[in-house]
Amino acid sequence: MQHKLLSLCLPLLAPCLFFLFWEYAATAIDNELILPPLEQIIALLAHPGENLISMGTLAGNIGISMVRVLSGYALAVMIGVPLGVAMGYYGGLFRLLNAFLGMFRPIPPLAWVPLVLAWFGVASLATLANLPRGELYFYCNNLKLSMLFIIFIGALFPVLTSSVHGVRTVNRTLIDSARVLGATEKDIFLKILLPAASPSIVNGLRIGLGVAWMCLVSAEMLPGSLSGVGYLITHAYTVGRTDVVIAGMISISAVGALLDFGFQWIEKRKYAWKQLSR
Amino acid sequence: MNTPVLSARNVHKHFLAGHGETIQAVNDVSLDVVENEFICIVGPSGCGKSTFLRMAAGLESLSQGEILYRNQPVRAPRREIGMVFQEYSLLPWRTVRDNVSLGPEIAGRSRAERDAVAREYLALVNLGDFASAMPHELSGGMRQRVAIARALANKPDVLLMDEPFGALDAHTRILLQRELLRIREHHKTTIVFVTHGVDEAVYLADRVVVMTPRPGRIRTVLPVDIPRPRDRADPAYARLTAAILDMLDTETAAPATAKEEESCPSQASM
């Protein structure tokens, strides 16, 4: 019992020490620009609906950021998963594309920024679709093509690589045993390859979403952006609101962890067999 | 009655190894398997016996010769020719029931029919209580019984078995050998069974096919005229086992390349 209590408290120890140290340092430095006290951040986080330095609310900015990330990410998933599965299954396609895609893989998403700006400028989904000015225009104008591209390119490679890997490492015997039962190519694809590869694919989706979320700040630093957590952070820095910077960082961390937790939950529930059958 | 169900005629197989040289895996194998016969192919590892079986299943192409199933050449896997693999052939994300009914599912049978088939064949292998279990919850021996049930549930005419008990411990192996013969009593099937265990071959087979090391060719085919159930203490049984072991011994005295067996090019390609 005592042991259990201790092991439950152990993960809380480091954060508690960290916050204590923070409080101490903030008091010692006594400069809000360098390190604002903890309670100031908590106050900001406790009122996410409050209008901050005329840039909208914390909650609203998080919402806009999430829509951006999810749009770019959805694009990466729609292209990455089918392409990855096809590349994993057809050796010819793999040979054709693997080295080519490998050239782009090491490029950090941020390094694309200048090129992306040259291509897309401040064009958004709204200008692309030629929407009339109105509420819908306002929302879609927040989805700049340049941002979507940065997020897309960040999420694409983890999703693609895991899909290729998942399909390529499917046990040959499983495929053979379905073939001797009379399975067609379609059966093998739907009944063997996809289920067998799905733990790896879902793991790629999870990593991809994490990366997409991390590309957020760089994407929201692009010109034309007037909202989003990334923008909030950089703008707050220029007006000397370090407390808003930190509150934004904490929000990014919290949302990222939440998204990741969702995927972990799916993995635990649906893919227990993967762990257990090794 | 004596028309061959499966017939191999001068079958050759060579692989192209990674470094560009050709490896002769199977060399001029001819064999007729008649209805309801139990054939065991025994040979040292690397002799191409598994490759031969995969060719008979239509999973592997032939380099030369032909394999006929009831006078039709086998070019691709077909429902009439079932196969049981050594291990890890069950779909780990499916229950035992849904593994056994995979064949009927592929054939487009309804859920009710599939479940009825699964129930019947799980009962046949004495695993009726494990229908809802997942493969990882079963022991190795139970998994192989499920694999046998799955193959039989597809109602094959010939059953090919590729060292199905090879990964099991000695005691379980003996239990499953007995079990297999019992199942065969209820369920007449032609069986071609590949093993490297001489004792296993003599215990099970009507005829034992002894192969030479690579390039694998048939050294001899021995009928086993001992009535079943066979007693391992029977002198005739011991004599036959010793004779086959002796044959394999003199063959492997030559420089063996057994190590390469596990990485036959076809298996390693993925």
mmCIF file of N, CA and C in Angstrom, chain B residues 34-105:
data_model
loop_
_atom_site.group_PDB
_atom_site.id
_atom_site.type_symbol
_atom_site.label_atom_id
_atom_site.label_comp_id
_atom_site.label_asym_id
_atom_site.label_seq_id
_atom_site.Cartn_x
_atom_site.Cartn_y
_atom_site.Cartn_z
ATOM 1 N N VAL B 34 -1.289 -40.904 -54.079
ATOM 2 C CA VAL B 34 -2.632 -41.389 -54.416
ATOM 3 C C VAL B 34 -3.639 -40.994 -53.343
ATOM 4 N N GLU B 35 -4.900 -41.198 -53.677
ATOM 5 C CA GLU B 35 -6.010 -40.800 -52.817
ATOM 6 C C GLU B 35 -5.853 -41.366 -51.410
ATOM 7 N N ASN B 36 -6.074 -40.516 -50.427
ATOM 8 C CA ASN B 36 -6.058 -40.883 -49.008
ATOM 9 C C ASN B 36 -4.718 -41.399 -48.503
ATOM 10 N N GLU B 37 -3.694 -41.131 -49.251
ATOM 11 C CA GLU B 37 -2.387 -41.583 -48.823
ATOM 12 C C GLU B 37 -1.774 -40.565 -47.874
ATOM 13 N N PHE B 38 -0.941 -41.059 -46.957
ATOM 14 C CA PHE B 38 -0.205 -40.183 -46.055
ATOM 15 C C PHE B 38 1.274 -40.315 -46.391
ATOM 16 N N ILE B 39 1.819 -39.267 -47.006
ATOM 17 C CA ILE B 39 3.218 -39.294 -47.435
ATOM 18 C C ILE B 39 4.018 -38.393 -46.509
ATOM 19 N N CYS B 40 5.161 -38.886 -46.050
ATOM 20 C CA CYS B 40 6.062 -38.007 -45.314
ATOM 21 C C CYS B 40 7.341 -37.830 -46.112
ATOM 22 N N ILE B 41 7.748 -36.594 -46.271
ATOM 23 C CA ILE B 41 9.018 -36.314 -46.933
ATOM 24 C C ILE B 41 10.011 -35.946 -45.856
ATOM 25 N N VAL B 42 11.076 -36.710 -45.755
ATOM 26 C CA VAL B 42 12.054 -36.454 -44.711
ATOM 27 C C VAL B 42 13.415 -36.237 -45.358
ATOM 28 N N GLY B 43 14.166 -35.339 -44.783
ATOM 29 C CA GLY B 43 15.495 -35.069 -45.326
ATOM 30 C C GLY B 43 16.204 -34.050 -44.466
ATOM 31 N N PRO B 44 17.525 -33.912 -44.646
ATOM 32 C CA PRO B 44 18.267 -32.935 -43.848
ATOM 33 C C PRO B 44 17.795 -31.518 -44.173
ATOM 34 N N SER B 45 18.052 -30.586 -43.262
ATOM 35 C CA SER B 45 17.606 -29.232 -43.541
ATOM 36 C C SER B 45 18.400 -28.683 -44.717
ATOM 37 N N GLY B 46 17.738 -27.961 -45.568
ATOM 38 C CA GLY B 46 18.382 -27.429 -46.764
ATOM 39 C C GLY B 46 18.245 -28.335 -47.967
ATOM 40 N N CYS B 47 17.463 -29.418 -47.824
ATOM 41 C CA CYS B 47 17.372 -30.344 -48.947
ATOM 42 C C CYS B 47 16.271 -29.948 -49.922
ATOM 43 N N GLY B 48 15.574 -28.860 -49.648
ATOM 44 C CA GLY B 48 14.576 -28.402 -50.615
ATOM 45 C C GLY B 48 13.208 -29.011 -50.433
ATOM 46 N N LYS B 49 12.995 -29.724 -49.311
ATOM 47 C CA LYS B 49 11.698 -30.390 -49.135
ATOM 48 C C LYS B 49 10.577 -29.376 -48.934
ATOM 49 N N SER B 50 10.890 -28.289 -48.196
ATOM 50 C CA SER B 50 9.872 -27.251 -48.021
ATOM 51 C C SER B 50 9.600 -26.518 -49.327
ATOM 52 N N THR B 51 10.659 -26.307 -50.091
ATOM 53 C CA THR B 51 10.494 -25.662 -51.389
ATOM 54 C C THR B 51 9.594 -26.495 -52.287
ATOM 55 N N PHE B 52 9.817 -27.811 -52.240
ATOM 56 C CA PHE B 52 8.977 -28.706 -53.043
ATOM 57 C C PHE B 52 7.516 -28.573 -52.641
ATOM 58 N N LEU B 53 7.280 -28.524 -51.323
ATOM 59 C CA LEU B 53 5.909 -28.430 -50.838
ATOM 60 C C LEU B 53 5.265 -27.109 -51.263
ATOM 61 N N ARG B 54 6.054 -26.040 -51.202
ATOM 62 C CA ARG B 54 5.527 -24.733 -51.609
ATOM 63 C C ARG B 54 5.188 -24.721 -53.101
ATOM 64 N N MET B 55 5.971 -25.438 -53.869
ATOM 65 C CA MET B 55 5.653 -25.536 -55.304
ATOM 66 C C MET B 55 4.357 -26.312 -55.504
ATOM 67 N N ALA B 56 4.183 -27.377 -54.685
ATOM 68 C CA ALA B 56 2.956 -28.163 -54.806
ATOM 69 C C ALA B 56 1.733 -27.339 -54.406
ATOM 70 N N ALA B 57 1.944 -26.370 -53.488
ATOM 71 C CA ALA B 57 0.837 -25.512 -53.057
ATOM 72 C C ALA B 57 0.554 -24.411 -54.066
ATOM 73 N N GLY B 58 1.458 -24.238 -55.028
ATOM 74 C CA GLY B 58 1.293 -23.163 -56.002
ATOM 75 C C GLY B 58 1.833 -21.838 -55.500
ATOM 76 N N LEU B 59 2.596 -21.878 -54.405
ATOM 77 C CA LEU B 59 3.141 -20.636 -53.850
ATOM 78 C C LEU B 59 4.481 -20.270 -54.479
ATOM 79 N N GLU B 60 5.045 -21.233 -55.190
ATOM 80 C CA GLU B 60 6.390 -21.043 -55.723
ATOM 81 C C GLU B 60 6.374 -21.580 -57.152
ATOM 82 N N SER B 61 7.093 -20.917 -58.029
ATOM 83 C CA SER B 61 7.098 -21.393 -59.410
ATOM 84 C C SER B 61 8.135 -22.508 -59.586
ATOM 85 N N LEU B 62 7.950 -23.300 -60.606
ATOM 86 C CA LEU B 62 8.890 -24.376 -60.898
ATOM 87 C C LEU B 62 9.902 -23.889 -61.927
ATOM 88 N N SER B 63 11.123 -24.400 -61.824
ATOM 89 C CA SER B 63 12.100 -24.038 -62.845
ATOM 90 C C SER B 63 11.978 -24.983 -64.043
ATOM 91 N N GLN B 64 11.588 -26.216 -63.731
ATOM 92 C CA GLN B 64 11.448 -27.213 -64.795
ATOM 93 C C GLN B 64 10.498 -28.296 -64.325
ATOM 94 N N GLY B 65 9.895 -29.024 -65.232
ATOM 95 C CA GLY B 65 8.995 -30.101 -64.868
ATOM 96 C C GLY B 65 7.608 -29.577 -64.567
ATOM 97 N N GLU B 66 6.751 -30.463 -64.016
ATOM 98 C CA GLU B 66 5.410 -29.994 -63.686
ATOM 99 C C GLU B 66 4.861 -30.720 -62.475
ATOM 100 N N ILE B 67 3.927 -30.049 -61.799
ATOM 101 C CA ILE B 67 3.206 -30.667 -60.699
ATOM 102 C C ILE B 67 1.741 -30.648 -61.081
ATOM 103 N N LEU B 68 1.112 -31.849 -61.049
ATOM 104 C CA LEU B 68 -0.268 -31.944 -61.481
ATOM 105 C C LEU B 68 -1.167 -32.248 -60.297
ATOM 106 N N TYR B 69 -2.293 -31.534 -60.223
ATOM 107 C CA TYR B 69 -3.321 -31.893 -59.271
ATOM 108 C C TYR B 69 -4.477 -32.466 -60.093
ATOM 109 N N ARG B 70 -4.728 -33.736 -59.945
ATOM 110 C CA ARG B 70 -5.755 -34.438 -60.738
ATOM 111 C C ARG B 70 -5.641 -34.053 -62.226
ATOM 112 N N ASN B 71 -4.414 -34.210 -62.712
ATOM 113 C CA ASN B 71 -4.091 -34.005 -64.131
ATOM 114 C C ASN B 71 -4.119 -32.560 -64.608
ATOM 115 N N GLN B 72 -4.333 -31.613 -63.660
ATOM 116 C CA GLN B 72 -4.242 -30.206 -64.078
ATOM 117 C C GLN B 72 -2.979 -29.625 -63.466
ATOM 118 N N PRO B 73 -2.191 -28.889 -64.237
ATOM 119 C CA PRO B 73 -0.989 -28.296 -63.669
ATOM 120 C C PRO B 73 -1.312 -27.271 -62.568
ATOM 121 N N VAL B 74 -0.541 -27.306 -61.489
ATOM 122 C CA VAL B 74 -0.719 -26.349 -60.387
ATOM 123 C C VAL B 74 0.135 -25.122 -60.686
ATOM 124 N N ARG B 75 -0.508 -24.015 -60.914
ATOM 125 C CA ARG B 75 0.273 -22.803 -61.211
ATOM 126 C C ARG B 75 0.083 -21.732 -60.150
ATOM 127 N N ALA B 76 -1.032 -21.816 -59.444
ATOM 128 C CA ALA B 76 -1.318 -20.837 -58.397
ATOM 129 C C ALA B 76 -2.005 -21.583 -57.263
ATOM 130 N N PRO B 77 -2.033 -20.982 -56.060
ATOM 131 C CA PRO B 77 -2.739 -21.656 -54.964
ATOM 132 C C PRO B 77 -4.200 -21.889 -55.324
ATOM 133 N N ARG B 78 -4.751 -22.997 -54.857
ATOM 134 C CA ARG B 78 -6.158 -23.287 -55.124
ATOM 135 C C ARG B 78 -6.780 -23.913 -53.894
ATOM 136 N N ARG B 79 -8.093 -23.775 -53.789
ATOM 137 C CA ARG B 79 -8.798 -24.209 -52.581
ATOM 138 C C ARG B 79 -8.655 -25.697 -52.308
ATOM 139 N N GLU B 80 -8.498 -26.490 -53.375
ATOM 140 C CA GLU B 80 -8.443 -27.941 -53.196
ATOM 141 C C GLU B 80 -7.140 -28.385 -52.517
ATOM 142 N N ILE B 81 -6.131 -27.544 -52.591
ATOM 143 C CA ILE B 81 -4.846 -27.890 -51.993
ATOM 144 C C ILE B 81 -4.630 -27.000 -50.780
ATOM 145 N N GLY B 82 -4.787 -27.565 -49.591
ATOM 146 C CA GLY B 82 -4.612 -26.802 -48.355
ATOM 147 C C GLY B 82 -3.193 -26.914 -47.854
ATOM 148 N N MET B 83 -2.850 -26.011 -46.934
ATOM 149 C CA MET B 83 -1.491 -26.084 -46.408
ATOM 150 C C MET B 83 -1.458 -25.622 -44.965
ATOM 151 N N VAL B 84 -0.649 -26.333 -44.166
ATOM 152 C CA VAL B 84 -0.421 -25.937 -42.777
ATOM 153 C C VAL B 84 1.061 -25.579 -42.649
ATOM 154 N N PHE B 85 1.341 -24.419 -42.064
ATOM 155 C CA PHE B 85 2.725 -23.936 -41.988
ATOM 156 C C PHE B 85 3.324 -24.257 -40.628
ATOM 157 N N GLN B 86 4.622 -24.013 -40.533
ATOM 158 C CA GLN B 86 5.306 -24.386 -39.298
ATOM 159 C C GLN B 86 4.801 -23.606 -38.087
ATOM 160 N N GLU B 87 4.724 -22.280 -38.220
ATOM 161 C CA GLU B 87 4.187 -21.487 -37.103
ATOM 162 C C GLU B 87 3.859 -20.084 -37.575
ATOM 163 N N TYR B 88 3.286 -19.300 -36.671
ATOM 164 C CA TYR B 88 2.915 -17.910 -36.924
ATOM 165 C C TYR B 88 2.045 -17.750 -38.167
ATOM 166 N N SER B 89 1.143 -18.674 -38.389
ATOM 167 C CA SER B 89 0.296 -18.533 -39.565
ATOM 168 C C SER B 89 -1.100 -18.047 -39.192
ATOM 169 N N LEU B 90 -1.416 -17.991 -37.889
ATOM 170 C CA LEU B 90 -2.736 -17.503 -37.481
ATOM 171 C C LEU B 90 -2.722 -15.978 -37.492
ATOM 172 N N LEU B 91 -3.855 -15.389 -37.865
ATOM 173 C CA LEU B 91 -3.942 -13.932 -37.866
ATOM 174 C C LEU B 91 -4.087 -13.463 -36.418
ATOM 175 N N PRO B 92 -3.074 -12.756 -35.889
ATOM 176 C CA PRO B 92 -3.069 -12.481 -34.441
ATOM 177 C C PRO B 92 -4.175 -11.536 -33.978
ATOM 178 N N TRP B 93 -4.809 -10.809 -34.921
ATOM 179 C CA TRP B 93 -5.848 -9.865 -34.498
ATOM 180 C C TRP B 93 -7.236 -10.485 -34.551
ATOM 181 N N ARG B 94 -7.318 -11.756 -34.941
ATOM 182 C CA ARG B 94 -8.618 -12.409 -35.023
ATOM 183 C C ARG B 94 -8.752 -13.460 -33.930
ATOM 184 N N THR B 95 -9.985 -13.697 -33.525
ATOM 185 C CA THR B 95 -10.221 -14.771 -32.570
ATOM 186 C C THR B 95 -9.966 -16.106 -33.266
ATOM 187 N N VAL B 96 -9.860 -17.142 -32.458
ATOM 188 C CA VAL B 96 -9.673 -18.483 -32.989
ATOM 189 C C VAL B 96 -10.796 -18.819 -33.980
ATOM 190 N N ARG B 97 -12.027 -18.473 -33.609
ATOM 191 C CA ARG B 97 -13.179 -18.767 -34.469
ATOM 192 C C ARG B 97 -13.008 -18.102 -35.840
ATOM 193 N N ASP B 98 -12.642 -16.819 -35.816
ATOM 194 C CA ASP B 98 -12.532 -16.095 -37.079
ATOM 195 C C ASP B 98 -11.299 -16.504 -37.879
ATOM 196 N N ASN B 99 -10.339 -17.114 -37.207
ATOM 197 C CA ASN B 99 -9.219 -17.682 -37.935
ATOM 198 C C ASN B 99 -9.656 -18.944 -38.674
ATOM 199 N N VAL B 100 -10.380 -19.800 -37.960
ATOM 200 C CA VAL B 100 -10.793 -21.072 -38.561
ATOM 201 C C VAL B 100 -11.739 -20.829 -39.741
ATOM 202 N N SER B 101 -12.570 -19.795 -39.623
ATOM 203 C CA SER B 101 -13.556 -19.580 -40.689
ATOM 204 C C SER B 101 -13.037 -18.649 -41.788
ATOM 205 N N LEU B 102 -11.727 -18.431 -41.817
ATOM 206 C CA LEU B 102 -11.174 -17.544 -42.855
ATOM 207 C C LEU B 102 -11.438 -18.085 -44.258
ATOM 208 N N GLY B 103 -11.273 -19.401 -44.428
ATOM 209 C CA GLY B 103 -11.509 -19.989 -45.752
ATOM 210 C C GLY B 103 -12.934 -19.755 -46.241
ATOM 211 N N PRO B 104 -13.940 -20.155 -45.450
ATOM 212 C CA PRO B 104 -15.332 -19.880 -45.852
ATOM 213 C C PRO B 104 -15.606 -18.383 -46.031
ATOM 214 N N GLU B 105 -14.955 -17.559 -45.227
ATOM 215 C CA GLU B 105 -15.153 -16.115 -45.357
ATOM 216 C C GLU B 105 -14.672 -15.641 -46.730
#
